[in-house]
Coordinates of N, CA, C and O in Angstrom, one line a residue:
X1 N 11.1 16.0 2.2 CA 10.5 14.9 1.5 C 9.9 13.6 2.8 O 10.9 13.6 3.7
X2 N 8.9 13.3 2.7 CA 9.4 11.7 3.4 C 9.5 10.7 3.3 O 9.9 10.5 2.2
X3 N 10.3 10.0 4.7 CA 11.3 8.8 3.8 C 10.0 7.8 4.5 O 10.1 7.5 5.1
X4 N 10.1 6.8 2.8 CA 9.2 6.4 3.2 C 10.1 4.1 3.1 O 10.6 4.8 2.0
X5 N 10.0 3.2 3.6 CA 10.3 1.8 3.6 C 9.2 0.7 3.5 O 8.2 1.1 4.8
X6 N 8.8 0.2 2.2 CA 8.2 -0.7 2.3 C 8.6 -2.0 2.9 O 9.8 -1.8 2.7
X7 N 7.9 -3.0 3.4 CA 8.6 -4.2 3.6 C 7.1 -5.6 4.1 O 5.9 -4.6 3.2
X8 N 7.2 -6.7 3.4 CA 6.4 -7.3 3.4 C 6.2 -8.3 2.4 O 5.5 -9.1 2.1
X9 N 6.6 -7.8 1.1 CA 6.4 -8.5 0.6 C 7.2 -9.9 0.0 O 7.6 -9.9 0.5
X10 N 7.0 -10.5 -1.1 CA 7.3 -11.7 -1.2 C 6.5 -12.7 -2.0 O 5.2 -12.5 -2.9
X11 N 7.0 -13.9 -2.4 CA 5.9 -14.9 -3.4 C 5.0 -15.5 -2.6 O 4.9 -16.2 -1.6
X12 N 3.4 -15.7 -3.1 CA 2.1 -16.5 -1.9 C 1.9 -16.9 -3.3 O 1.9 -16.7 -4.2
X13 N 1.2 -18.3 -2.7 CA 0.1 -19.1 -3.8 C -1.6 -17.9 -4.0 O -2.0 -17.4 -3.3
X14 N -2.0 -18.8 -5.0 CA -3.7 -18.1 -5.3 C -3.9 -18.5 -3.6 O -3.8 -19.6 -3.7
X15 N -4.8 -17.7 -3.5 CA -6.2 -17.6 -2.0 C -5.1 -17.1 -0.8 O -5.8 -17.3 0.0
X16 N -3.9 -17.1 -1.0 CA -3.4 -16.6 0.2 C -3.5 -15.5 0.7 O -4.1 -14.1 0.4
X17 N -2.7 -14.7 1.4 CA -2.5 -13.8 2.1 C -0.6 -12.9 2.3 O -0.5 -13.9 2.7
X18 N -1.1 -11.7 2.3 CA 0.3 -10.7 2.9 C 0.2 -9.6 3.5 O -1.4 -9.2 3.2
X19 N 0.9 -9.9 4.4 CA 0.6 -8.2 4.7 C 1.6 -6.7 4.3 O 3.0 -7.1 5.5
X20 N 1.4 -6.0 4.0 CA 2.4 -4.7 3.5 C 2.8 -4.0 4.5 O 2.2 -3.5 5.4
X21 N 3.5 -3.5 5.1 CA 4.2 -2.1 6.1 C 4.6 -1.1 5.2 O 5.7 -1.2 4.3
X22 N 4.7 0.1 5.5 CA 5.4 1.3 5.2 C 5.8 2.0 6.0 O 4.7 2.1 7.2
X23 N 6.8 2.4 6.6 CA 7.4 2.7 7.8 C 7.7 4.2 7.4 O 8.7 4.5 6.2
X24 N 7.3 5.2 8.1 CA 7.3 6.4 7.7 C 8.6 7.4 8.5 O 8.7 7.0 9.5
X25 N 9.1 8.5 8.2 CA 10.7 8.8 9.0 C 9.6 10.3 9.6 O 10.1 10.8 10.5
X26 N 7.9 10.5 9.0 CA 7.7 11.0 9.9 C 6.2 10.9 11.1 O 5.7 9.7 10.2
X27 N 6.1 11.4 11.4 CA 4.3 10.9 12.3 C 3.6 10.6 11.6 O 3.1 11.9 10.7
X28 N 2.8 9.5 11.5 CA 1.7 9.4 9.8 C 0.4 10.1 10.3 O 0.2 10.8 9.3
X29 N 0.6 10.4 11.9 CA -0.4 11.4 12.2 C -0.8 12.8 11.2 O -1.5 13.3 11.1
X30 N 0.9 13.5 10.9 CA 1.0 14.4 10.6 C 0.8 14.8 9.3 O 0.9 15.3 8.4
X31 N 1.1 13.8 8.6 CA 0.4 13.4 7.1 C -0.4 13.3 6.5 O -1.6 12.9 6.6
X32 N -1.1 14.1 4.9 CA -2.6 14.3 4.6 C -3.6 12.7 4.5 O -4.3 12.2 5.2
X33 N -2.9 12.1 3.6 CA -2.5 11.3 3.3 C -1.5 10.0 3.0 O -0.5 9.9 2.0
X34 N -1.6 9.1 3.0 CA -1.0 7.6 2.7 C -1.7 6.9 2.2 O -2.8 6.4 2.6
X35 N -0.7 6.0 1.4 CA -1.8 5.1 0.3 C -0.7 4.1 -0.1 O 0.5 4.5 0.5
X36 N -1.3 3.5 -0.9 CA -0.7 2.0 -1.6 C -1.1 2.2 -3.0 O -2.1 2.1 -2.9
X37 N -0.2 2.1 -3.6 CA 0.4 1.9 -5.0 C 0.4 1.0 -5.7 O 1.2 0.2 -5.1
X38 N 0.3 0.3 -6.8 CA 0.8 -0.4 -7.4 C 1.1 -0.7 -8.9 O 0.4 -0.1 -9.7
X39 N 2.0 -1.6 -9.4 CA 2.3 -0.9 -10.9 C 2.5 -2.2 -11.6 O 3.6 -3.3 -11.0
X40 N 2.3 -3.5 -12.2 CA 2.4 -4.5 -12.5 C 2.9 -4.4 -14.1 O 3.1 -3.3 -14.4
X41 N 3.9 -5.2 -14.7 CA 4.5 -5.4 -15.7 C 4.1 -4.4 -17.3 O 2.9 -5.0 -17.2
X42 N 4.5 -3.4 -17.2 CA 3.9 -2.9 -18.9 C 2.4 -2.6 -18.4 O 1.6 -2.3 -19.1
X43 N 2.0 -2.1 -17.6 CA 0.6 -1.2 -17.0 C 0.7 0.0 -16.2 O 2.1 0.1 -15.4
X44 N -0.1 0.6 -15.9 CA 0.5 2.0 -15.1 C 0.0 1.9 -13.9 O 0.0 0.5 -13.5
X45 N 0.8 2.5 -12.8 CA 0.4 2.2 -11.9 C -1.3 3.1 -10.8 O -1.5 3.8 -11.6
X46 N -1.7 2.1 -10.4 CA -3.2 2.4 -9.7 C -3.1 2.4 -8.2 O -2.0 1.4 -7.4
X47 N -3.8 3.0 -7.9 CA -4.4 2.9 -6.2 C -5.1 1.8 -5.7 O -5.4 1.8 -6.9
X48 N -4.5 1.3 -5.0 CA -4.6 0.3 -3.9 C -5.2 0.9 -3.1 O -6.8 0.4 -2.6
X49 N -5.4 1.1 -2.4 CA -6.0 2.6 -1.3 C -5.0 2.8 -0.7 O -4.1 3.4 -0.5
X50 N -5.8 4.4 0.4 CA -5.5 5.0 0.5 C -6.1 5.1 1.8 O -7.1 4.6 2.1
X51 N -5.4 6.3 2.6 CA -5.7 6.3 4.2 C -5.6 8.0 4.6 O -4.8 8.7 4.6
X52 N -6.7 8.9 5.1 CA -6.2 9.8 6.3 C -6.1 10.2 6.9 O -6.1 9.6 7.2
X53 N -5.6 11.1 7.5 CA -5.1 11.9 8.2 C -6.0 11.6 9.5 O -6.0 11.2 11.0
X54 N -7.3 11.6 9.4 CA -8.8 11.9 9.8 C -9.5 10.5 9.9 O -10.4 10.1 10.6
X55 N -8.2 8.7 9.8 CA -8.7 8.0 9.5 C -9.8 7.6 8.0 O -10.8 6.4 8.6
X56 N -10.2 8.4 7.3 CA -11.1 7.4 6.0 C -10.0 7.6 5.1 O -9.3 7.4 4.8
X57 N -10.7 6.1 4.8 CA -9.9 4.9 4.3 C -10.6 5.3 3.0 O -11.9 5.4 2.6
X58 N -10.1 5.4 1.1 CA -10.1 5.2 0.0 C -9.7 3.6 -0.5 O -8.5 3.4 -0.2
X59 N -10.1 2.9 -0.9 CA -10.1 1.9 -1.7 C -10.6 1.2 -3.1 O -12.2 2.4 -3.8
X60 N -9.4 1.8 -3.6 CA -10.1 0.6 -5.4 C -11.2 -0.1 -5.2 O -11.4 -1.3 -4.5
X61 N -12.0 0.4 -6.3 CA -13.2 -0.8 -6.1 C -13.3 -2.6 -6.5 O -13.7 -3.4 -5.5
X62 N -11.8 -2.5 -7.4 CA -11.4 -4.1 -7.8 C -10.8 -4.5 -6.7 O -10.9 -5.9 -6.9
X63 N -10.5 -4.1 -5.4 CA -9.8 -4.8 -4.2 C -10.3 -4.5 -3.3 O -10.3 -5.1 -1.8
X64 N -11.8 -4.3 -3.2 CA -12.6 -4.5 -1.8 C -12.7 -4.8 -1.7 O -13.5 -6.1 -2.3
X65 N -12.9 -6.0 -0.1 CA -13.2 -6.6 0.7 C -11.9 -7.9 0.7 O -12.6 -8.6 0.9
X66 N -11.1 -7.0 -0.1 CA -9.8 -7.9 -0.4 C -8.8 -7.7 0.3 O -8.0 -7.7 1.0
X67 N -8.1 -6.2 0.0 CA -7.6 -5.5 0.7 C -8.0 -4.5 1.9 O -8.9 -4.0 1.2
X68 N -7.3 -4.2 2.9 CA -7.3 -3.9 3.5 C -6.4 -2.3 4.0 O -5.4 -3.0 4.2
X69 N -6.0 -1.0 4.5 CA -6.0 -0.6 4.6 C -5.7 0.2 6.3 O -6.7 0.8 6.7
X70 N -4.4 0.1 6.7 CA -5.0 0.1 8.5 C -3.6 1.1 8.9 O -2.6 0.9 7.9
X71 N -4.0 1.6 9.8 CA -2.4 2.8 10.9 C -1.9 1.8 11.3 O -2.8 1.6 12.5
X72 N -1.0 1.6 11.9 CA -0.2 0.9 13.4 C 1.0 2.0 13.9 O 1.8 2.5 13.7
X73 N -0.3 3.6 15.3 CA 0.3 4.5 15.2 C 2.0 3.6 16.9 O 2.4 4.3 17.0
X74 N 1.7 2.4 17.2 CA 3.0 1.7 18.0 C 4.1 1.5 16.8 O 4.9 2.2 17.8
X75 N 3.8 1.5 15.7 CA 5.1 1.2 14.9 C 5.3 2.2 14.0 O 5.8 2.2 12.7
X76 N 4.7 3.2 13.6 CA 4.4 4.3 13.0 C 4.1 3.7 11.8 O 5.4 4.4 10.7
X77 N 3.6 3.1 11.5 CA 3.2 1.8 10.3 C 1.8 2.1 9.7 O 1.1 2.7 9.7
X78 N 1.7 2.5 7.9 CA 0.2 2.6 7.5 C 0.7 1.2 6.5 O 1.4 0.5 6.4
X79 N -0.1 0.3 7.2 CA -0.5 -1.4 6.4 C -1.1 -1.6 5.6 O -2.9 -1.4 5.5
X80 N -0.6 -2.8 4.2 CA -2.2 -3.2 3.6 C -2.5 -4.9 3.3 O -1.3 -5.2 3.4
X81 N -3.2 -4.8 4.9 CA -3.7 -6.1 4.3 C -4.0 -7.7 3.5 O -5.1 -6.4 2.9
X82 N -3.7 -7.9 2.9 CA -4.5 -8.5 1.2 C -4.6 -10.2 1.7 O -3.7 -10.5 1.7
X83 N -5.5 -10.5 0.9 CA -6.2 -11.2 1.2 C -6.8 -12.1 0.1 O -7.0 -10.9 -0.7
X84 N -7.3 -13.1 0.2 CA -8.0 -13.6 -1.7 C -6.8 -13.2 -2.8 O -7.7 -12.7 -3.6
X85 N -5.8 -13.8 -2.1 CA -4.6 -13.1 -3.7 C -4.7 -13.8 -4.7 O -4.9 -14.8 -4.8
X86 N -5.1 -12.9 -5.8 CA -5.0 -13.6 -7.5 C -3.2 -13.6 -8.4 O -3.3 -12.2 -7.8
X87 N -3.5 -14.1 -8.7 CA -1.9 -13.7 -9.7 C -1.6 -12.3 -10.8 O -0.9 -12.0 -10.7
X88 N -3.8 -11.8 -11.0 CA -3.2 -10.4 -11.4 C -3.3 -9.2 -10.8 O -3.6 -8.4 -10.9
X89 N -2.7 -9.9 -9.4 CA -2.6 -8.8 -8.3 C -0.5 -9.2 -8.2 O -0.5 -7.9 -7.7
X90 N -0.3 -9.9 -8.6 CA 1.1 -9.6 -8.6 C 1.5 -8.2 -9.5 O 1.3 -7.8 -10.6
X91 N 2.4 -8.2 -8.8 CA 3.0 -6.1 -9.1 C 4.1 -5.6 -7.6 O 4.3 -6.2 -7.4
X92 N 4.4 -4.5 -8.8 CA 5.1 -3.6 -6.9 C 4.3 -2.8 -6.7 O 3.6 -1.9 -7.4
X93 N 4.3 -3.0 -5.8 CA 3.4 -2.2 -4.5 C 4.3 -1.3 -4.0 O 5.6 -1.4 -2.8
X94 N 3.7 0.4 -3.7 CA 4.5 0.7 -3.5 C 3.9 2.3 -2.8 O 2.3 2.1 -2.4
X95 N 4.3 2.4 -1.4 CA 4.3 3.8 -0.4 C 4.3 4.2 -0.8 O 4.9 5.4 -1.6
X96 N 2.9 5.8 -0.5 CA 2.9 6.7 -1.0 C 2.7 8.0 0.2 O 1.6 7.6 0.9
X97 N 3.4 9.0 0.4 CA 2.5 9.9 1.8 C 1.9 11.2 0.8 O 3.3 12.2 -0.1
X98 N 1.2 12.0 0.4 CA 0.5 13.3 0.4 C 0.6 14.3 1.5 O -0.2 14.1 2.4
X99 N 1.5 15.1 1.8 CA 0.9 15.9 2.7 C 2.1 17.4 2.5 O 2.8 17.4 1.9
X100 N 1.6 18.5 3.2 CA 2.2 20.1 2.6 C 1.6 20.4 0.9 O 2.8 20.9 1.0
X101 N 1.5 19.3 0.6 CA 1.3 19.8 -1.2 C 2.4 19.2 -1.8 O 2.8 19.0 -2.8
X102 N 3.4 18.0 -1.2 CA 4.5 17.2 -1.8 C 4.1 15.3 -2.0 O 3.3 15.5 -0.5
X103 N 4.7 15.1 -2.7 CA 4.5 13.7 -2.9 C 5.6 13.1 -2.8 O 6.4 13.0 -3.1
X104 N 5.6 11.9 -1.2 CA 6.6 10.9 -2.0 C 6.5 9.5 -1.9 O 5.6 8.9 -1.9
X105 N 7.8 8.8 -2.9 CA 7.3 7.4 -2.7 C 8.7 6.6 -2.3 O 9.7 7.0 -1.6
X106 N 8.2 5.4 -1.4 CA 9.2 4.1 -1.2 C 9.4 3.4 -2.5 O 9.4 3.7 -3.5
X107 N 10.3 2.6 -2.4 CA 11.0 2.3 -3.3 C 10.7 0.8 -4.2 O 10.8 0.3 -4.9
X108 N 9.5 0.6 -3.4 CA 8.5 -0.4 -3.9 C 8.9 -1.5 -3.3 O 9.8 -2.0 -3.1
X109 N 7.9 -2.7 -2.8 CA 8.0 -4.1 -2.6 C 7.3 -5.0 -3.4 O 6.0 -4.3 -3.7
X110 N 8.0 -6.2 -3.8 CA 7.4 -6.8 -5.3 C 6.2 -7.9 -4.2 O 6.4 -8.7 -3.2
X111 N 5.6 -8.5 -4.8 CA 4.2 -9.0 -4.7 C 3.7 -9.9 -5.4 O 3.6 -9.6 -6.9
X112 N 4.6 -11.3 -5.5 CA 4.0 -12.1 -6.7 C 3.0 -13.2 -6.1 O 2.8 -13.5 -5.2
X113 N 2.2 -13.6 -7.2 CA 1.0 -14.5 -6.6 C 0.5 -15.5 -7.4 O 1.0 -15.1 -8.5
X114 N 1.9 -16.5 -7.2 CA 1.7 -18.0 -8.5 C 1.6 -18.9 -7.9 O 1.9 -18.9 -6.1
X115 N 1.7 -20.3 -8.7 CA 1.8 -21.3 -8.1 C 2.4 -22.5 -8.2 O 2.9 -23.4 -7.8

């Protein structure tokens, strides 16, 4: 399985920005799909955004325009740039990789949006 390590979470005020990074143990271009999910307390895990090996992004409608997924080839990471953050964006954010029919998850990083 692919090993994934997330970073970049933290506490931010409403309207602020954060950039999350997901470092993979394999070349990210060899992974079919990489994505970011989030899970708020008491809620199901939901897709935030994903990107295919062909660089096709898939994004949840509710976050389109505020969150952007991208790949950093130099760092071998998949990043999630989050802007105009709202309290309802508070959640644990998880990185996911799907390749060869297998799905791998990172340990998650906490994002808290609060004044």
